[in-house]
Short mmCIF file of N, CA and C and ligand atoms in Angstrom, two decimals:
data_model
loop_
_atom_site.label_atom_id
_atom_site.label_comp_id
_atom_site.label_asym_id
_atom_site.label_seq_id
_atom_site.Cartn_x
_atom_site.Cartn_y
_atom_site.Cartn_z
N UNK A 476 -112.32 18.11 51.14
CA UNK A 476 -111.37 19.22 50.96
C UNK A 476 -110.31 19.18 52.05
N UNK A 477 -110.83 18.56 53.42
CA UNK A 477 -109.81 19.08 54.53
C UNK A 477 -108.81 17.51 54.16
N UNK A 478 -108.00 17.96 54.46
CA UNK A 478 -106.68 16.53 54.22
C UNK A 478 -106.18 15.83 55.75
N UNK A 479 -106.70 14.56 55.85
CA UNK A 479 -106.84 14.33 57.32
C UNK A 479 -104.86 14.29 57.71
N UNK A 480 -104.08 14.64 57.69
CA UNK A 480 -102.82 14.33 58.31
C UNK A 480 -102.09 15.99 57.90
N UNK A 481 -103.16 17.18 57.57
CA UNK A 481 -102.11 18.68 57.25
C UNK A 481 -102.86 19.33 58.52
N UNK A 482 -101.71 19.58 59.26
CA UNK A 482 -101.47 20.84 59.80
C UNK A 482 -102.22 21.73 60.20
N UNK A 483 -102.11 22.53 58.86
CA UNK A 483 -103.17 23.63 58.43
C UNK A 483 -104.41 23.51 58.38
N UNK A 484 -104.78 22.08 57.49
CA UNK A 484 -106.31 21.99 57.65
C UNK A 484 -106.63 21.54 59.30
N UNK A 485 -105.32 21.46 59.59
CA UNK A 485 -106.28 21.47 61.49
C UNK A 485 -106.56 22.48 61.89
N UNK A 486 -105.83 23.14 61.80
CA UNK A 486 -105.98 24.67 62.31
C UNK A 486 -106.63 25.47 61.70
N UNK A 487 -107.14 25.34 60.24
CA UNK A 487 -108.86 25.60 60.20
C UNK A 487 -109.65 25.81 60.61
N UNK A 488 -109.54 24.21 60.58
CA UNK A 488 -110.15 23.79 61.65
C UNK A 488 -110.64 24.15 62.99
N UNK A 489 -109.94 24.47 63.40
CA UNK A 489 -109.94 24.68 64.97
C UNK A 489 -109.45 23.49 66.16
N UNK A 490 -108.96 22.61 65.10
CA UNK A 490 -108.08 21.35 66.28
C UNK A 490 -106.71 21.66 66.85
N UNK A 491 -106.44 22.61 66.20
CA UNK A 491 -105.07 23.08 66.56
C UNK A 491 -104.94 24.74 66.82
N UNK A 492 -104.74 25.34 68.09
CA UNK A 492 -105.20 26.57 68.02
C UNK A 492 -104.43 27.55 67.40
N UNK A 493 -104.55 28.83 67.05
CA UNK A 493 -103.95 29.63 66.33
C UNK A 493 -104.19 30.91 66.60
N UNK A 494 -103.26 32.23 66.22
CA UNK A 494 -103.60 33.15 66.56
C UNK A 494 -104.49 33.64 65.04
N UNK A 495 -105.52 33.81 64.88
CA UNK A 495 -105.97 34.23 64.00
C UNK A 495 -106.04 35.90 63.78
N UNK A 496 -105.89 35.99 62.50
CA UNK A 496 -105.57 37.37 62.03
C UNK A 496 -107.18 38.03 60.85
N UNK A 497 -107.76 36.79 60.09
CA UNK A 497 -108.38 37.35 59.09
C UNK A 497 -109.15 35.86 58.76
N UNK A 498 -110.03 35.71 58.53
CA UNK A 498 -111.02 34.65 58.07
C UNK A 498 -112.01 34.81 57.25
N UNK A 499 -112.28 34.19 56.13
CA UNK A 499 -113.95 34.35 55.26
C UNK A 499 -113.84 33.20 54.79
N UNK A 500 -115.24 32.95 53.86
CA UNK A 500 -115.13 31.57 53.34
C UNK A 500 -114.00 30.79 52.33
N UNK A 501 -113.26 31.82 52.05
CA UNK A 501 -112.14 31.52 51.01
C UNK A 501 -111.02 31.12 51.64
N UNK A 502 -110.25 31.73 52.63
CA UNK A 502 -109.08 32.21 53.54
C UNK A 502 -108.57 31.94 54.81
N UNK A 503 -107.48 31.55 55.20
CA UNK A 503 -107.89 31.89 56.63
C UNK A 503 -106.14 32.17 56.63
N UNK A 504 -106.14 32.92 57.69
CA UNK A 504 -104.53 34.22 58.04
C UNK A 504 -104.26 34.15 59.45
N UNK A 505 -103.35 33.34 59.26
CA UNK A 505 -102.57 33.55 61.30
C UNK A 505 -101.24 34.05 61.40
N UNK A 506 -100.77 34.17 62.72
CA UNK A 506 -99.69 34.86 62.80
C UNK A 506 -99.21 33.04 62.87
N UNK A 507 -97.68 33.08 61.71
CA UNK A 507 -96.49 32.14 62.27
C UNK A 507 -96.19 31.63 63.50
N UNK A 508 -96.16 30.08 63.71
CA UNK A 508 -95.53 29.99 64.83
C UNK A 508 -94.32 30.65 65.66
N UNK A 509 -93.29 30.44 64.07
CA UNK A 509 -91.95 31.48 64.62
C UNK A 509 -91.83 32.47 63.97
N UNK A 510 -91.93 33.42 64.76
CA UNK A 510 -92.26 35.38 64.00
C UNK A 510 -91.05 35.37 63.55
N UNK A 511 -90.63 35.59 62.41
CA UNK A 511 -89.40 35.85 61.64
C UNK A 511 -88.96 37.06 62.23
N UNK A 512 -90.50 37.67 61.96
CA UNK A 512 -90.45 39.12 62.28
C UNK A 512 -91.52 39.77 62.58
N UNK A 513 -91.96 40.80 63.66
CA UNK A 513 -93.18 40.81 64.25
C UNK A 513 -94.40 40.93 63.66
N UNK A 514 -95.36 40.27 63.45
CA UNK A 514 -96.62 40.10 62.56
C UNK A 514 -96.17 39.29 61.40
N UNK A 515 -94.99 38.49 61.50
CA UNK A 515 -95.29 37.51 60.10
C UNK A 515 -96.17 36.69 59.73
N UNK A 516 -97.15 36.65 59.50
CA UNK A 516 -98.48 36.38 59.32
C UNK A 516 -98.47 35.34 57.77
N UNK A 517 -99.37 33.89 58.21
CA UNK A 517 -99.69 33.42 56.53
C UNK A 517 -100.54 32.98 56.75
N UNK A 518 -100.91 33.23 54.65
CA UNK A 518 -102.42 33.47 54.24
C UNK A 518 -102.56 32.16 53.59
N UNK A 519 -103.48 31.30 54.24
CA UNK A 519 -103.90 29.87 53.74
C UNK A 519 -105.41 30.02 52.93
N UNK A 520 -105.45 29.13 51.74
CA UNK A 520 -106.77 28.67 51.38
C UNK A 520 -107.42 27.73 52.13
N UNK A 521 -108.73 28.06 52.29
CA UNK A 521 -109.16 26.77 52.91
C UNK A 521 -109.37 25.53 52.14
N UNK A 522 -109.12 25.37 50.95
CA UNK A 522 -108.98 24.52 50.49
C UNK A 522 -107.78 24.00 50.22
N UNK A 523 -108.03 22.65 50.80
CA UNK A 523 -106.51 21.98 50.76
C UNK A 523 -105.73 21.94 49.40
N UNK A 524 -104.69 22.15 49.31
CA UNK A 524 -103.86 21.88 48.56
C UNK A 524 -102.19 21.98 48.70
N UNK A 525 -101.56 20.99 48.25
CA UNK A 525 -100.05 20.70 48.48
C UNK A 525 -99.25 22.26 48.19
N UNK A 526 -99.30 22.91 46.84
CA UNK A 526 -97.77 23.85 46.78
C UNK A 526 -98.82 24.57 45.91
N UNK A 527 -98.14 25.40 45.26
CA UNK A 527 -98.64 25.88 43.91
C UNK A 527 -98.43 25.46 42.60
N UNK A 528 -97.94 24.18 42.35
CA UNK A 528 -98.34 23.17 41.29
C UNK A 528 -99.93 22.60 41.12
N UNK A 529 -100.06 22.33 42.56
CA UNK A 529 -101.40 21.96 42.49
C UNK A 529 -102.20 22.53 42.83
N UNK A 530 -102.19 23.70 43.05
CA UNK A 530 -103.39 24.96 43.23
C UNK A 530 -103.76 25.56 42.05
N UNK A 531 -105.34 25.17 41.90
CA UNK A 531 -106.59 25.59 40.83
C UNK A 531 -106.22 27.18 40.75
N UNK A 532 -106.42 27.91 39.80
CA UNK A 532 -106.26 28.84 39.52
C UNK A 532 -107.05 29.99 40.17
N UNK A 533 -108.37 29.26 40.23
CA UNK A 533 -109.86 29.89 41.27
C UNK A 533 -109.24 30.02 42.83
N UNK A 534 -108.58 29.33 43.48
CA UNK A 534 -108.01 28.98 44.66
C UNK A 534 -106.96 30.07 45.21
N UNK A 535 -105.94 30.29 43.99
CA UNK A 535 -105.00 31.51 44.10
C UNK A 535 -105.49 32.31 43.66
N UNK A 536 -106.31 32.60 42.99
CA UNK A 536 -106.76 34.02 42.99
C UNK A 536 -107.42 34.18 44.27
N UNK A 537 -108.37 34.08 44.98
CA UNK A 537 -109.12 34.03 45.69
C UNK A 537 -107.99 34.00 46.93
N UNK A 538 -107.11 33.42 47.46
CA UNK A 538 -106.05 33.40 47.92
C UNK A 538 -105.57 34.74 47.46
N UNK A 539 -104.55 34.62 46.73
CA UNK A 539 -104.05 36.34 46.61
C UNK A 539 -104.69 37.93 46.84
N UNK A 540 -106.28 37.55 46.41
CA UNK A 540 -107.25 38.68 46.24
C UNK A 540 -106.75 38.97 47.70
N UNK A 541 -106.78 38.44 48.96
CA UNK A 541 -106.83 39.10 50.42
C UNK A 541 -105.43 39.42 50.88
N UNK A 542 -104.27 39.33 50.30
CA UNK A 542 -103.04 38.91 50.39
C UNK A 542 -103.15 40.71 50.70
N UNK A 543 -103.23 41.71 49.48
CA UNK A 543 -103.11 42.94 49.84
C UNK A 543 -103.45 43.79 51.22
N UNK A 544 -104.73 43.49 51.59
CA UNK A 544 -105.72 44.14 52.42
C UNK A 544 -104.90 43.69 53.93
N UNK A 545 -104.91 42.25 53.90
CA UNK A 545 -103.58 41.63 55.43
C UNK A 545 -102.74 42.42 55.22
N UNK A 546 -101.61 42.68 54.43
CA UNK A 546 -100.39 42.85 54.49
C UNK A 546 -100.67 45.11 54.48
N UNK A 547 -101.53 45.23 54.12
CA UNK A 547 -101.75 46.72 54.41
C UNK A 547 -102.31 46.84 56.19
N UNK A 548 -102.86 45.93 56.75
CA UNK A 548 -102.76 46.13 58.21
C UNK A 548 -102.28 45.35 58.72
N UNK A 549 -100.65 44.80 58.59
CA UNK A 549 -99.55 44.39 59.06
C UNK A 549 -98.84 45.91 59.00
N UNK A 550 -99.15 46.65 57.97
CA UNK A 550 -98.64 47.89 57.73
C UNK A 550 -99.08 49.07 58.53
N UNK A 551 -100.44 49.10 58.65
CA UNK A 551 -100.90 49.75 59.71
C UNK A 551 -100.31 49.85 61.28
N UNK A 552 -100.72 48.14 61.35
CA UNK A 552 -100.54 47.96 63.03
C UNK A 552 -98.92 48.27 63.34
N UNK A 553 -97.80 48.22 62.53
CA UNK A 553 -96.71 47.93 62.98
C UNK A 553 -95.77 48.89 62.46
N UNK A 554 -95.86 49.63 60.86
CA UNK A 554 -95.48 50.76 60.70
C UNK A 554 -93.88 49.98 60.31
N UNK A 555 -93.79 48.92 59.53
CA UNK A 555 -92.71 48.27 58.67
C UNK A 555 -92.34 49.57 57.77
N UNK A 556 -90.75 49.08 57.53
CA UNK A 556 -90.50 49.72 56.70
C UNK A 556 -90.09 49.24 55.51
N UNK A 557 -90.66 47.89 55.31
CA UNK A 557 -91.24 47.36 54.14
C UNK A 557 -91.82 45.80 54.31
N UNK A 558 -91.66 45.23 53.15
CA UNK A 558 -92.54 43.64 53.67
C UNK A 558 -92.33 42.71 52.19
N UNK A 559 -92.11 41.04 52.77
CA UNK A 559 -91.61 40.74 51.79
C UNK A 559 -92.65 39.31 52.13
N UNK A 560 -93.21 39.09 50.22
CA UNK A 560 -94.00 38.11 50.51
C UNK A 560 -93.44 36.82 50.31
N UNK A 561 -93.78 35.81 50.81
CA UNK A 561 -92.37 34.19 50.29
C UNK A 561 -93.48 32.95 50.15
N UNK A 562 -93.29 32.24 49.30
CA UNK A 562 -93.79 31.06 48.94
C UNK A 562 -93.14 29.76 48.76
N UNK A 563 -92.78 29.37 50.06
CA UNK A 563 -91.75 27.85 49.52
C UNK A 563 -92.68 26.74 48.91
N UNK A 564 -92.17 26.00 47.70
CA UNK A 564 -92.62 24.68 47.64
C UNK A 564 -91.36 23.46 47.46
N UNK A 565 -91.51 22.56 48.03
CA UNK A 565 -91.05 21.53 47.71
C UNK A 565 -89.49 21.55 49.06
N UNK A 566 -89.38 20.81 49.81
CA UNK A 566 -88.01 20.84 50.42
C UNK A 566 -86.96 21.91 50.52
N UNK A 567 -86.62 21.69 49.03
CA UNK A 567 -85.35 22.46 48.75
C UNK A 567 -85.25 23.83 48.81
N UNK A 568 -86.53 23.98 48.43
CA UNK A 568 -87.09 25.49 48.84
C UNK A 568 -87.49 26.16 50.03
N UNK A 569 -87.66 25.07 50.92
CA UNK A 569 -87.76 25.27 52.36
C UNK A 569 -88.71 25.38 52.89
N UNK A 570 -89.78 24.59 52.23
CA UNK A 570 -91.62 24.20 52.73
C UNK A 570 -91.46 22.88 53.53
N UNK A 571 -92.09 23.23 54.37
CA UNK A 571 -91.98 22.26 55.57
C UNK A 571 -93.30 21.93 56.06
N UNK A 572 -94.08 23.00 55.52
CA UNK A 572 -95.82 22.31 55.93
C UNK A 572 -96.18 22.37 54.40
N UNK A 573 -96.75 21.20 53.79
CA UNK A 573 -97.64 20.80 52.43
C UNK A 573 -98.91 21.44 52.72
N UNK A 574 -99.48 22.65 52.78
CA UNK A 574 -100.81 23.37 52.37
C UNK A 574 -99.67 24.55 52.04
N UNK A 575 -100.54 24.74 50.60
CA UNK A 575 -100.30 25.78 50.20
C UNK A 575 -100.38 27.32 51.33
N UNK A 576 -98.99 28.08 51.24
CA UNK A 576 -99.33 29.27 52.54
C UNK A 576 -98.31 30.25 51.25
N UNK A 577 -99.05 31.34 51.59
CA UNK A 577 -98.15 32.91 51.63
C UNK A 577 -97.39 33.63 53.24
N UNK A 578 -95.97 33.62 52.72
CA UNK A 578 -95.93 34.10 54.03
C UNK A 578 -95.63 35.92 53.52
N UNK A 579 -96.37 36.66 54.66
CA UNK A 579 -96.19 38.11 54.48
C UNK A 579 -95.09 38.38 55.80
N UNK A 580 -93.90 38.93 55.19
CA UNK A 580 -92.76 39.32 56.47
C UNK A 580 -92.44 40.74 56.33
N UNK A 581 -93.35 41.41 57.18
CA UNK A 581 -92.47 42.65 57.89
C UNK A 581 -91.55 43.22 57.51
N UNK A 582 -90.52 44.22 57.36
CA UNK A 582 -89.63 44.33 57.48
C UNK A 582 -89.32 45.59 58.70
N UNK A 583 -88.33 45.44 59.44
CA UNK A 583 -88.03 46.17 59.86
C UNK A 583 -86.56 46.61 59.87
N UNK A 584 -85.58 45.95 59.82
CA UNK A 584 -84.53 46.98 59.23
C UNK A 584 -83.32 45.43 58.58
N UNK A 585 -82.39 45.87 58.14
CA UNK A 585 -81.48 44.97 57.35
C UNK A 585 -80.72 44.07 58.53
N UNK A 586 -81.11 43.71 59.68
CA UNK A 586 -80.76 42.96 60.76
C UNK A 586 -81.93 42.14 61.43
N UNK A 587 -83.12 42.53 61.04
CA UNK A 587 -84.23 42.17 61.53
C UNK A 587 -84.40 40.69 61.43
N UNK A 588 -84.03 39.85 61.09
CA UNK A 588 -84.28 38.48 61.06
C UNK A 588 -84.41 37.54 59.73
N UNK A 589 -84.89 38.34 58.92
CA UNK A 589 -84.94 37.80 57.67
C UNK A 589 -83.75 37.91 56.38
N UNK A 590 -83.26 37.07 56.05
CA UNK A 590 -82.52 37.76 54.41
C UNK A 590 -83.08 36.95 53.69
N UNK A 591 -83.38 37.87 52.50
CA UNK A 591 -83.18 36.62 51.05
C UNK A 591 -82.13 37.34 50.01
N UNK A 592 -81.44 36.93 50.38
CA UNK A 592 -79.89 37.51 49.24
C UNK A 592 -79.71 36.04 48.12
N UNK A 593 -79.81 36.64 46.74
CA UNK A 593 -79.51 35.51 45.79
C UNK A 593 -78.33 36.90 44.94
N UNK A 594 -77.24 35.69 44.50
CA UNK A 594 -76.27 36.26 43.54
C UNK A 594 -76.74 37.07 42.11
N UNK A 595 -76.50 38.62 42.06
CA UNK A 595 -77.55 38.79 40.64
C UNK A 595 -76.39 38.42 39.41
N UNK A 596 -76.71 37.72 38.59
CA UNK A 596 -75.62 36.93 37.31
C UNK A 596 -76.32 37.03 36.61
N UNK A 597 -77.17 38.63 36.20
CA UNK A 597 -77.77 38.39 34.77
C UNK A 597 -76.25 39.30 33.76
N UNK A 598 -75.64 39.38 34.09
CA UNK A 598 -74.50 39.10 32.86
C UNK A 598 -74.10 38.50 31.90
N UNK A 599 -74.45 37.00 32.29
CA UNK A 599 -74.00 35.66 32.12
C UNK A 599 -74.72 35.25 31.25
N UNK A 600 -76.13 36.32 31.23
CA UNK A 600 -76.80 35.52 29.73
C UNK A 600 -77.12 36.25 28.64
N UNK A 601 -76.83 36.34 27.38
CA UNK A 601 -77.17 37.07 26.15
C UNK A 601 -78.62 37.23 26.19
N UNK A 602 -79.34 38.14 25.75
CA UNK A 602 -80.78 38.35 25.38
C UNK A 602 -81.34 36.72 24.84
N UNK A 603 -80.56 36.38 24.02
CA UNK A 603 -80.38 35.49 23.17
C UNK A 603 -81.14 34.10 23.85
N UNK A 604 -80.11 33.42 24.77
CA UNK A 604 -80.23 33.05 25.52
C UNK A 604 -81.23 32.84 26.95
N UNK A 605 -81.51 34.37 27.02
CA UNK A 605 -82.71 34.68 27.78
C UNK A 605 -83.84 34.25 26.88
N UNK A 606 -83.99 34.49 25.49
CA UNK A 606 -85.07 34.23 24.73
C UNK A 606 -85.46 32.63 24.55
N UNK A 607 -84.62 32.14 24.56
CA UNK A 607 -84.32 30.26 24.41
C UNK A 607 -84.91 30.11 25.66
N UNK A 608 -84.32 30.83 27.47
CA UNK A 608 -85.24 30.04 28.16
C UNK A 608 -86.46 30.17 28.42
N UNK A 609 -86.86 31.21 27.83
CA UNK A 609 -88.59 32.42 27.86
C UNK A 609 -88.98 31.13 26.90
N UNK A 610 -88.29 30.61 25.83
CA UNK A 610 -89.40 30.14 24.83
C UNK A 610 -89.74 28.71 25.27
N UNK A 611 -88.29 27.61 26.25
CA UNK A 611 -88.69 26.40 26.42
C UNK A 611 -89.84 26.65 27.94
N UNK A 612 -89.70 27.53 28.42
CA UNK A 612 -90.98 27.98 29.57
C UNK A 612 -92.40 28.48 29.03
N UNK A 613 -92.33 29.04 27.98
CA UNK A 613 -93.62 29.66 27.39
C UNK A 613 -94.07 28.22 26.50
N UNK A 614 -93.72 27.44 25.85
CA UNK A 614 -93.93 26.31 25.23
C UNK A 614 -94.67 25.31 26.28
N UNK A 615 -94.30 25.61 28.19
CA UNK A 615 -94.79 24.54 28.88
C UNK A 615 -96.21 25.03 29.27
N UNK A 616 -96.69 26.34 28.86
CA UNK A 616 -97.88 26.81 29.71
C UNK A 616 -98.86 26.22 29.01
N UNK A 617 -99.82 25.70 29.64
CA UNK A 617 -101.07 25.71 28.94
C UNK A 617 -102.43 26.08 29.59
P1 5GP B 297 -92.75 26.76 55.18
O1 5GP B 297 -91.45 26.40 55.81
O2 5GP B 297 -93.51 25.51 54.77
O3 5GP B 297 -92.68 27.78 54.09
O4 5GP B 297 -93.59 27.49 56.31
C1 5GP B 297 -94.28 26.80 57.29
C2 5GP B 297 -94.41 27.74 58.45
O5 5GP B 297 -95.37 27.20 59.34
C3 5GP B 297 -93.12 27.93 59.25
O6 5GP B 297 -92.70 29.27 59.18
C4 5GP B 297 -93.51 27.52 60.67
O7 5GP B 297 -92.99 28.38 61.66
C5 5GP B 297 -95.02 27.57 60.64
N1 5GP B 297 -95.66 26.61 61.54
C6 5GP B 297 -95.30 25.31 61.72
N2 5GP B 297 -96.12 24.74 62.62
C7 5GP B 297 -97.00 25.70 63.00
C8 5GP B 297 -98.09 25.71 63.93
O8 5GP B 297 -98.43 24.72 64.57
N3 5GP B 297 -98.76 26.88 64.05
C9 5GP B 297 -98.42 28.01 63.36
N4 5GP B 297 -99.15 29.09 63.58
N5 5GP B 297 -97.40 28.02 62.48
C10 5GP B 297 -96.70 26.89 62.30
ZN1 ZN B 298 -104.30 21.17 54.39
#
């Protein structure tokens, strides 16, 4: 399960130290190297896996199941005035370590360190259109 050249499975591990936040046999939750924002904290499976293409369904659930309970005492300890969860995969998206991670970010005010601003352009598409790309996406699930 552990992937001898990730990161994360070192710090599992315990080869690489970490501030740990939350651990069980499923999970394990540290604070970020670089705090976006204070307590940005992510929630790893201990089982290795690259992005969420290749994460078993058993894996993210089990993964997500603890996602709430962290991010309610990120809420506790720090008293955000909100919190935003992020999942990069692949480069372009801006994943830079291959184990699957949730990152939970804080918020503390509209200067605080973080943006995710995307252009909203749902104008641009007829229902119609929306339905064509719902159906070539619903056609890929299995
Ligand atoms: P990504 O860019 O893949 O979504 O997120 C990877 C995160 O891992 C980054 O936010 C980065 O700061 C964090 N990170 C990278 N190396 C280490 C490390 O050695 N220890 C910890 N705790 N976090 C790390
Ligand atoms: Zn790993």
């Amino acid at each position: 399960m552990k992937h001898d050249d990730c990161l994360f499975c070192k710090i599992i591990e315990g080869e690489i130290p970490s501030a740990k936040v939350y651990e069980d046999d499923h999970v394990y939750a540290f604070m970020d190297i670089s705090q976006v924002t204070t307590g940005h904290t992510l929630v790893i499976p201990k089982v290795h896996t690259r992005d969420i293409y290749e994460t078993p369904a058993d894996v993210a659930g089990e993964l997500f199941a603890r996602v709430p309970k962290i991010a309610q005492a990120i809420k506790e300890a720090y008293n955000p005035v909100g919190m935003n969860l992020l999942n990069n995969n692949e480069i372009m998206a801006g994943q830079s370590v291959f184990h699957l991670h949730i990152h939970i970010i804080p918020r503390y005010s509209d200067e605080d360190g973080f943006d995710a601003k995307w252009i909203t352009r749902n104008d641009e598409f007829s229902m119609e259109e929306l339905k064509e790309i719902a159906e070539k996406i619903s056609s890929s699930i299995n």
